[in-house]
Amino acid sequence: MSTTTHSGGRPPAEPAEQPRRDLAQLGLAAVTAVVGAYTMYDASTLQVGFADPVGPRLFPYVIGAGLLVTSALLALAALRGDVPEAEGGEDVDLDVRADWATVGKLVAIIGITIVTVGLLGWAISGAILFTGSTWALGSRTLVRDVIVGCVLSVGSWYAFYVGLGIPLSAGILDGIL
Amino acid sequence: MGNLDLLLGGLQSAATPENLLYAAIGVLLGTFVGVLPGIGPAMAVALLLPVTYSLEPTSAFIMFAGIYYGGMYGGSTTSILLNTPGESASVMTALEGNKMAKAGRAAQALATAAIGSFIAGTIGTLLVALFAPALAEVAVTIGSPSYFAILLFALVMTTTLLGSSKVRGFLSLFLGLTIGLVGLDLNTGQARLDLGVTQLRDPLEIVAVAVGIFALGEAFWVAAHLRRKPLQVIPVGRPWMGRADWGRSWKPWLRGTAFGFPFGAIPAGGAEIPTFLSYITERRLSRHQDEFGKGAIEGVAGPEAANNASAAGMFVPLLAMGIPVTATASVMLAALTSYGIQPGPQLMTEQSDLVWTLLASLLIGNTLLLVLNLPLAPLWAKLLRIPRPQLYAGILFFACLGAFAANQDAFDVFLLLAFGLLGLAMRRFGLPVLPLILGVILGPIMELKLREALTISDGDLSGLWSEPLAVVVYVLTALIVVVPIVVKRVRPDLDSPAAEVAHARAEQDEERIER
């Protein structure tokens, strides 16, 4: 594969904006390159079986190499001033600055769910998840959100138990639900 | 036995009261989830996967068919009543549809979209019943080398045709293939990329991957860029059309179907290209050219039919060869696999009951959609006013529920979070989602075929092009990569469809800013 075949380096579509570089892409390229290198290393530790002319290595080698090459091409494109076209959507306003604090809060709330769901059970963890997320996203109707969260989580617990026959973990509410 | 008999047999088994109920629930759930802003058909199907855990395959797929068509219909409602299309396939619908709605013709726009979808979906499903068995008969005879070539073709085609940046497309594809590697090697039983974690010795829970990338990734991305000013929703009554509207709609419906079906059946990124082609065709042929850009009904009827016909066309490669060509199809394929059903050319013969019942229920679902949703449209429109914090909190809630319910293992929720963050990064860095998800699903099948082909040739790489069909497919693949580059060199001013779509969207954005 040669570097002349890729279509990077085109100027961005918006003429109004100042030409700028998005060097955060170098970080992405670095991460994907590491993933590619690790994939190749991991493949090299595998044993080739009998009567298996290809073995489990070839495919990961090709994929890992592909990741390394595309990561390098992306890094090159980023340095040449190629900026990514961020995705739009119904509720997405790309003109405002990205609000990473909200995303951080949401990730933390899901983290809490992961840690507590085994102990507290889905009915409680799910309610915390919903209420916490609405709060992180800027809702200030706490009482309503708590009620909706509890209805959703207890409701889904019963829907899975009665409707689908799957008992979700009840946690400390075992015997009550 | 003729295909028609088989389809009638399918209709009989689909038309039991129980199955009809599943179809109706599917249609309503699908529309409900599809209308919600920020949720497209692929995300709707992924989010609703857990609902089918305890159902038997036939009922589950009847419900899926309903969810799928319902999700598509819901998406078009959103793009007509809000001026911001959720996915690339509804850009063209939104272009004229939203103008119509603003001019007080929302009811007609919704009606032509709904009836057009019904007609395109019905014709499309009948065409699937016609083509898929024939293709499957050919496909059974295809050897591993050719099968591998076709899979490669599908991946290269989706990756190069979509989006503006090929580097990002291929990066996304390779990431997907890497994710597909995780788990035990098929032949030797050795764990690959397990990072020393026991849960990673099994293939990744596909619900966690799909829901993480589609639902969580989208919710995070929206959270980072949440519109602070609420969008204007245009109120609507019951959809209806006058005589003149029927007269102006029926030809675009049929032409849109003709554009949509073939594009749905080949790996060309689903509905983006056919909806665009349909739109420019209608603009050229219309006797009301002055209305285009101000709300011409042809501009809604054509693209909506194209959109749904391509949604039906997608079932041809999915059922006949086990090859998904859109994100939704890959989620459905994952669902099939989770029932222990082996996708591929033998599906048509080994699971013929399931296949024909599925096709029949697509027809039923389509009809139910029209019957239920025309009167319900004003109700659906109210959903668009749902407060955003609660909406996205709800998406997070159901995403975690789905991931957790599969194995009741908190580790799956952790995986979900990891893939959600990957989905967020992809949206931030403009990496397309489709190549990744196809890589995850098709990677393992590709490796299987590669190793089969090379075992036959005893490790000699020439075994890959030992069949004439394989050679033809490789040449086609090479042409798809090379031709656009040459064309760009020779005529640099020629825009690709993808670029034109982006252009149309940019124009729309400008107008919005002016207001």
XYZ file of C-alpha atoms in Angstrom, chain B:
515
model
C -42.422 -25.900 -4.903
C -42.795 -22.343 -6.106
C -41.671 -19.415 -4.043
C -45.229 -18.140 -3.921
C -46.454 -21.341 -2.266
C -43.677 -21.098 0.264
C -44.559 -17.488 0.967
C -48.225 -18.410 1.400
C -47.151 -21.162 3.773
C -45.141 -18.559 5.644
C -48.179 -16.291 5.791
C -50.173 -19.112 7.331
C -47.674 -19.754 10.098
C -47.181 -16.025 10.671
C -50.911 -15.347 10.874
C -51.564 -17.122 14.169
C -53.032 -14.774 16.789
C -49.902 -15.072 18.900
C -47.565 -14.187 16.058
C -49.795 -11.338 14.933
C -49.569 -9.994 18.464
C -45.764 -10.145 18.325
C -45.821 -8.361 14.980
C -48.068 -5.624 16.386
C -45.916 -5.202 19.501
C -42.829 -5.063 17.283
C -44.316 -2.405 15.022
C -45.441 -0.247 17.954
C -42.181 -0.627 19.889
C -40.152 0.024 16.735
C -42.102 3.151 15.855
C -41.989 4.358 19.449
C -38.232 3.983 19.651
C -37.703 5.181 16.064
C -39.637 8.405 16.576
C -37.549 9.336 19.615
C -34.917 11.790 18.439
C -31.394 10.455 18.396
C -32.421 6.840 17.839
C -32.140 5.344 14.364
C -33.292 1.900 13.163
C -29.971 0.171 13.961
C -29.974 1.507 17.500
C -33.653 0.596 17.875
C -32.996 -3.022 16.917
C -29.877 -3.201 19.107
C -31.669 -1.726 22.126
C -34.593 -4.107 21.731
C -32.450 -7.249 21.288
C -32.906 -8.275 24.965
C -36.686 -8.350 24.537
C -36.251 -11.411 22.349
C -34.014 -13.406 24.694
C -36.661 -15.769 25.911
C -38.771 -15.922 22.751
C -38.398 -18.749 20.285
C -36.591 -17.758 17.069
C -39.679 -17.465 14.849
C -41.589 -15.177 17.217
C -38.433 -13.200 17.899
C -37.857 -12.565 14.212
C -41.461 -11.648 13.586
C -41.055 -9.049 16.294
C -37.734 -7.937 14.822
C -39.290 -7.454 11.406
C -41.879 -5.197 13.030
C -39.249 -3.305 15.013
C -37.172 -2.800 11.886
C -39.895 -1.387 9.653
C -41.395 0.498 12.606
C -38.019 2.060 13.354
C -37.636 3.161 9.738
C -41.107 4.705 9.736
C -40.474 6.451 13.044
C -37.277 7.922 11.648
C -39.102 9.535 8.737
C -41.682 11.077 11.086
C -38.858 12.652 13.049
C -37.132 14.077 10.003
C -40.350 15.610 8.665
C -41.457 17.208 11.933
C -38.004 18.310 13.116
C -35.611 20.053 10.800
C -32.697 17.822 11.728
C -32.415 14.401 10.124
C -31.044 11.743 12.456
C -29.246 9.639 9.865
C -27.927 10.098 6.363
C -30.795 8.138 4.797
C -33.383 10.685 5.988
C -31.470 13.773 4.840
C -33.370 13.837 1.551
C -36.737 13.271 3.232
C -36.059 16.119 5.625
C -35.101 18.440 2.775
C -38.607 18.685 1.298
C -40.597 17.074 4.115
C -39.741 19.706 6.671
C -40.519 22.498 4.204
C -43.915 20.912 3.593
C -44.543 20.689 7.319
C -43.658 24.356 7.759
C -46.069 25.277 4.979
C -48.856 23.542 6.894
C -48.750 20.327 4.847
C -47.270 18.050 7.527
C -50.255 15.694 7.264
C -49.677 15.173 3.544
C -45.918 14.741 3.976
C -46.449 12.079 6.645
C -49.103 10.364 4.537
C -46.988 10.159 1.401
C -44.071 8.890 3.484
C -46.198 6.233 5.181
C -48.005 5.012 2.070
C -44.810 5.167 -0.007
C -42.995 3.146 2.642
C -45.782 0.596 2.624
C -45.738 0.201 -1.163
C -41.940 0.104 -1.386
C -41.705 -2.311 1.545
C -44.307 -4.645 0.070
C -42.804 -4.692 -3.427
C -39.348 -5.010 -1.888
C -40.333 -7.969 0.286
C -41.905 -9.754 -2.687
C -38.696 -9.186 -4.646
C -36.713 -10.659 -1.746
C -38.946 -13.751 -1.861
C -38.200 -13.939 -5.578
C -34.442 -13.356 -5.576
C -33.121 -14.662 -2.268
C -33.853 -18.382 -2.899
C -32.349 -18.213 -6.387
C -29.248 -16.480 -5.062
C -28.986 -18.958 -2.200
C -29.069 -21.845 -4.673
C -26.099 -20.358 -6.484
C -24.403 -19.388 -3.240
C -24.426 -22.928 -1.836
C -22.151 -24.020 -4.661
C -19.641 -21.240 -4.018
C -16.339 -22.448 -2.581
C -14.403 -20.908 0.285
C -12.010 -18.904 -1.946
C -14.896 -17.127 -3.704
C -16.805 -16.663 -0.464
C -13.752 -15.013 1.065
C -13.425 -12.772 -1.997
C -17.095 -11.737 -1.726
C -16.736 -10.912 1.976
C -13.657 -8.820 1.204
C -15.594 -7.100 -1.584
C -18.458 -6.277 0.792
C -16.088 -4.762 3.352
C -14.039 -2.755 0.842
C -17.152 -1.470 -0.882
C -18.892 -0.243 2.286
C -15.671 1.299 3.508
C -14.794 3.187 0.327
C -18.273 4.291 -0.737
C -19.291 5.828 2.567
C -18.132 9.019 4.157
C -15.630 11.510 2.908
C -12.445 10.034 4.325
C -11.198 6.610 3.247
C -8.375 6.550 5.808
C -10.890 6.894 8.622
C -13.127 4.276 7.011
C -10.333 1.721 6.859
C -9.119 2.570 10.359
C -12.649 1.886 11.573
C -12.782 -1.374 9.590
C -9.500 -2.663 11.034
C -10.621 -1.742 14.552
C -13.776 -3.790 13.968
C -11.790 -6.760 12.665
C -9.556 -6.548 15.759
C -12.618 -6.628 18.035
C -13.835 -9.662 16.082
C -10.573 -11.490 16.901
C -11.250 -11.563 20.640
C -12.012 -15.029 21.938
C -10.890 -18.576 21.308
C -9.334 -19.469 17.971
C -11.645 -21.810 16.028
C -9.113 -24.517 15.190
C -6.595 -24.575 17.995
C -8.736 -23.324 20.873
C -6.156 -20.759 21.946
C -7.353 -17.479 23.401
C -6.587 -14.422 21.317
C -6.469 -10.869 22.689
C -7.992 -12.017 25.989
C -5.720 -9.652 28.006
C -5.749 -12.324 30.710
C -9.470 -11.822 31.436
C -11.607 -14.979 31.590
C -14.717 -13.296 30.200
C -12.776 -12.327 27.061
C -12.195 -15.975 26.164
C -15.709 -16.171 24.772
C -16.589 -14.048 21.784
C -17.629 -10.585 22.956
C -21.275 -10.258 23.895
C -22.585 -8.686 20.698
C -25.308 -6.764 22.520
C -22.616 -5.014 24.538
C -20.672 -4.123 21.376
C -23.632 -3.000 19.256
C -25.497 -1.150 21.994
C -22.250 0.385 23.238
C -21.271 1.764 19.843
C -24.770 2.798 18.727
C -26.666 3.757 21.869
C -24.129 4.688 24.519
C -21.724 6.290 22.052
C -24.551 8.412 20.641
C -25.866 9.360 24.089
C -22.377 10.447 25.222
C -21.859 12.395 22.007
C -25.198 14.165 22.417
C -24.414 14.852 26.079
C -21.248 16.643 25.004
C -23.109 18.778 22.457
C -26.648 18.986 23.807
C -28.721 21.637 22.091
C -29.700 24.084 24.807
C -32.502 25.619 22.810
C -35.283 23.096 22.198
C -36.080 22.375 18.540
C -39.350 23.476 17.059
C -41.781 20.634 16.595
C -44.473 21.184 14.018
C -47.906 20.069 15.259
C -49.743 17.626 13.039
C -53.195 16.137 12.720
C -54.138 12.832 11.163
C -52.163 12.217 7.927
C -54.214 12.354 4.737
C -53.754 13.179 1.065
C -55.931 14.802 -1.555
C -56.393 13.616 -5.142
C -53.667 15.880 -6.482
C -51.197 14.538 -3.915
C -51.943 10.936 -4.916
C -51.427 11.871 -8.547
C -48.069 13.432 -7.772
C -46.933 10.652 -5.422
C -47.462 7.316 -7.106
C -44.789 7.580 -9.774
C -42.091 8.745 -7.336
C -43.048 5.824 -5.055
C -42.434 3.305 -7.829
C -39.269 4.993 -9.100
C -37.943 5.255 -5.558
C -38.575 1.547 -5.070
C -36.645 0.820 -8.267
C -33.684 2.847 -6.995
C -33.773 1.546 -3.458
C -34.065 -2.204 -3.844
C -30.890 -2.915 -5.869
C -28.816 -0.563 -3.735
C -30.085 -2.264 -0.604
C -29.037 -5.639 -1.934
C -25.432 -4.667 -2.637
C -22.939 -3.463 -0.039
C -23.173 0.221 -0.899
C -23.963 1.630 2.505
C -27.722 1.193 2.518
C -30.097 3.993 1.686
C -27.818 7.005 1.401
C -27.102 6.772 -2.340
C -30.552 5.619 -3.584
C -32.425 8.294 -1.607
C -30.136 10.875 -3.136
C -30.583 9.490 -6.664
C -34.340 9.378 -6.164
C -34.383 12.981 -4.988
C -32.474 14.377 -7.958
C -34.526 12.258 -10.372
C -37.803 13.563 -8.991
C -36.516 17.122 -9.039
C -35.650 16.728 -12.706
C -38.858 14.974 -13.777
C -41.344 16.958 -11.729
C -43.851 19.267 -13.367
C -43.687 21.369 -10.209
C -39.973 22.167 -10.268
C -40.571 25.589 -8.756
C -41.859 23.879 -5.598
C -38.626 21.996 -4.983
C -36.798 23.591 -2.109
C -40.119 24.920 -0.810
C -41.794 21.596 -0.024
C -42.529 19.430 -3.057
C -44.394 16.224 -2.261
C -42.422 14.280 -4.908
C -39.265 15.014 -2.929
C -40.718 13.180 0.067
C -42.473 10.339 -1.770
C -39.463 9.237 -3.836
C -36.705 9.183 -1.209
C -38.969 7.596 1.422
C -39.877 4.769 -0.969
C -36.187 4.371 -1.871
C -35.312 4.252 1.816
C -37.760 1.440 2.563
C -37.092 -0.518 -0.612
C -33.400 -0.578 0.254
C -34.325 -1.707 3.757
C -36.055 -4.683 2.145
C -33.265 -5.271 -0.375
C -30.843 -5.747 2.483
C -32.555 -9.077 3.247
C -31.364 -10.608 -0.045
C -27.653 -10.884 0.857
C -28.516 -11.399 4.527
C -30.769 -14.409 3.972
C -29.154 -15.848 0.854
C -25.499 -15.554 1.860
C -25.364 -14.534 5.503
C -23.744 -11.246 4.531
C -25.092 -8.110 6.223
C -24.630 -4.893 4.251
C -26.058 -2.375 6.708
C -25.654 -1.774 10.415
C -29.196 -3.007 11.113
C -28.607 -6.167 9.102
C -25.460 -6.935 11.077
C -27.324 -6.580 14.366
C -29.997 -8.981 13.036
C -27.320 -11.425 11.930
C -25.869 -11.286 15.419
C -29.309 -12.104 16.795
C -29.587 -15.112 14.456
C -26.212 -16.381 15.608
C -27.211 -16.038 19.238
C -29.970 -18.577 18.568
C -27.320 -21.001 17.349
C -28.555 -20.609 13.766
C -25.700 -20.693 11.287
C -26.121 -17.856 8.782
C -25.102 -18.545 5.206
C -26.416 -19.981 1.944
C -27.725 -23.117 3.677
C -30.084 -21.001 5.825
C -32.742 -21.036 3.109
C -32.931 -24.826 3.075
C -32.107 -25.696 6.681
C -34.317 -23.050 8.280
C -36.800 -22.579 5.465
C -39.753 -22.328 7.881
C -38.060 -19.509 9.752
C -37.080 -17.670 6.571
C -40.511 -17.825 4.952
C -42.298 -16.905 8.159
C -39.928 -13.963 8.496
C -40.642 -12.803 4.934
C -44.367 -13.211 5.469
C -44.200 -11.275 8.713
C -42.380 -8.471 6.926
C -45.467 -8.169 4.726
C -47.773 -8.325 7.742
C -45.656 -5.863 9.726
C -45.710 -3.467 6.816
C -49.489 -3.551 6.638
C -49.905 -3.201 10.400
C -47.574 -0.229 10.252
C -49.871 1.568 7.847
C -53.073 0.643 9.678
C -51.832 1.496 13.168
C -49.651 4.458 12.460
C -51.749 6.703 10.264
C -54.206 7.302 13.138
C -51.446 7.358 15.752
C -49.262 9.999 14.055
C -50.383 12.941 16.249
C -49.534 10.863 19.306
C -46.091 9.968 17.955
C -45.465 13.638 17.196
C -45.915 14.403 20.904
C -42.975 12.110 21.652
C -40.692 14.628 19.984
C -41.269 17.002 22.911
C -39.911 14.579 25.485
C -37.397 16.432 27.692
C -33.876 15.542 26.603
C -32.280 14.756 30.003
C -34.939 12.116 30.659
C -34.725 10.784 27.090
C -30.976 10.220 27.149
C -31.028 8.974 30.738
C -33.613 6.461 29.539
C -31.349 5.371 26.670
C -28.484 4.824 29.134
C -30.825 2.904 31.447
C -32.080 0.534 28.764
C -28.617 0.111 27.242
C -27.213 -1.022 30.611
C -30.255 -3.209 31.227
C -29.788 -4.963 27.883
C -26.090 -5.585 28.417
C -26.648 -6.786 31.980
C -29.632 -9.021 31.268
C -27.797 -11.259 28.785
C -25.495 -12.962 31.319
C -26.276 -11.059 34.549
C -22.604 -10.205 34.707
C -21.511 -6.686 35.646
C -18.497 -7.234 33.384
C -20.794 -6.943 30.341
C -21.887 -3.507 31.543
C -18.220 -2.613 31.818
C -17.693 -3.788 28.218
C -20.714 -1.722 27.223
C -19.138 1.339 28.802
C -15.823 0.663 27.043
C -17.538 0.373 23.670
C -19.647 3.429 24.470
C -16.459 5.433 24.933
C -15.134 3.993 21.667
C -18.375 5.053 19.986
C -17.950 8.541 21.438
C -14.365 8.748 20.151
C -15.499 7.601 16.704
C -18.107 10.352 16.516
C -15.599 12.924 17.721
C -12.943 11.852 15.185
C -15.310 11.316 12.275
C -14.775 7.542 12.047
C -17.765 5.890 10.314
C -19.583 3.300 12.447
C -20.703 0.902 9.704
C -17.255 -0.474 8.668
C -16.461 -1.211 12.310
C -19.647 -3.131 13.024
C -19.370 -5.074 9.748
C -15.751 -5.889 10.642
C -16.808 -7.250 14.030
C -19.488 -9.480 12.495
C -17.807 -10.524 9.251
C -14.225 -10.836 10.550
C -14.643 -14.280 12.127
C -16.511 -15.641 9.062
C -13.793 -14.236 6.809
C -11.047 -15.907 8.804
C -12.913 -19.204 8.677
C -13.238 -19.015 4.895
C -9.627 -17.872 4.493
C -8.368 -20.838 6.457
C -10.642 -23.274 4.642
C -9.426 -21.973 1.304
C -5.779 -22.180 2.309
C -6.173 -25.625 3.832
C -7.483 -26.897 0.494
C -4.448 -25.456 -1.291
C -2.175 -26.664 1.529
C -1.066 -23.198 2.583
C -0.330 -21.946 -0.910
C -1.626 -18.349 -1.209
C -2.638 -18.959 -4.838
C -5.492 -21.049 -3.415
C -7.258 -17.737 -2.799
C -7.768 -17.108 -6.512
C -8.170 -20.703 -7.603
C -11.807 -20.185 -8.631
C -12.924 -18.041 -11.575
C -15.612 -16.305 -9.495
C -13.026 -15.294 -6.903
C -10.870 -13.721 -9.632
C -13.837 -11.772 -10.994
C -14.705 -10.480 -7.512
C -11.102 -9.431 -6.845
C -11.004 -7.520 -10.131
C -14.297 -5.794 -9.207
C -12.905 -4.905 -5.774
C -9.763 -3.449 -7.339
C -11.864 -1.417 -9.786
C -13.936 0.061 -6.949
C -10.782 1.232 -5.215
C -8.986 2.491 -8.325
C -11.731 4.032 -10.491
C -12.779 6.831 -8.093
C -9.136 7.856 -7.681
C -8.641 7.995 -11.458
C -11.907 9.871 -11.941
C -10.857 12.363 -9.299
C -7.556 12.934 -11.108
C -9.205 13.393 -14.487
C -12.240 15.406 -13.368
C -11.493 16.883 -9.965
C -14.706 18.913 -9.939
C -16.931 15.831 -9.970
C -18.459 15.265 -6.568
C -19.235 11.842 -5.153
C -22.819 11.179 -3.993
C -21.634 11.226 -0.409
C -20.134 14.659 -0.923
C -23.322 15.891 -2.588
C -25.386 14.695 0.330
C -23.032 16.530 2.654
C -23.393 19.576 0.452
C -27.190 19.462 0.552
C -27.041 19.124 4.304
C -24.656 22.080 4.585
C -27.057 24.218 2.545
C -29.849 23.281 4.885
C -27.715 24.184 7.884
C -26.978 27.578 6.385
C -30.664 28.266 5.998
C -31.242 27.306 9.577
C -28.600 29.756 10.714
C -30.093 32.528 8.632
C -33.434 32.181 10.397
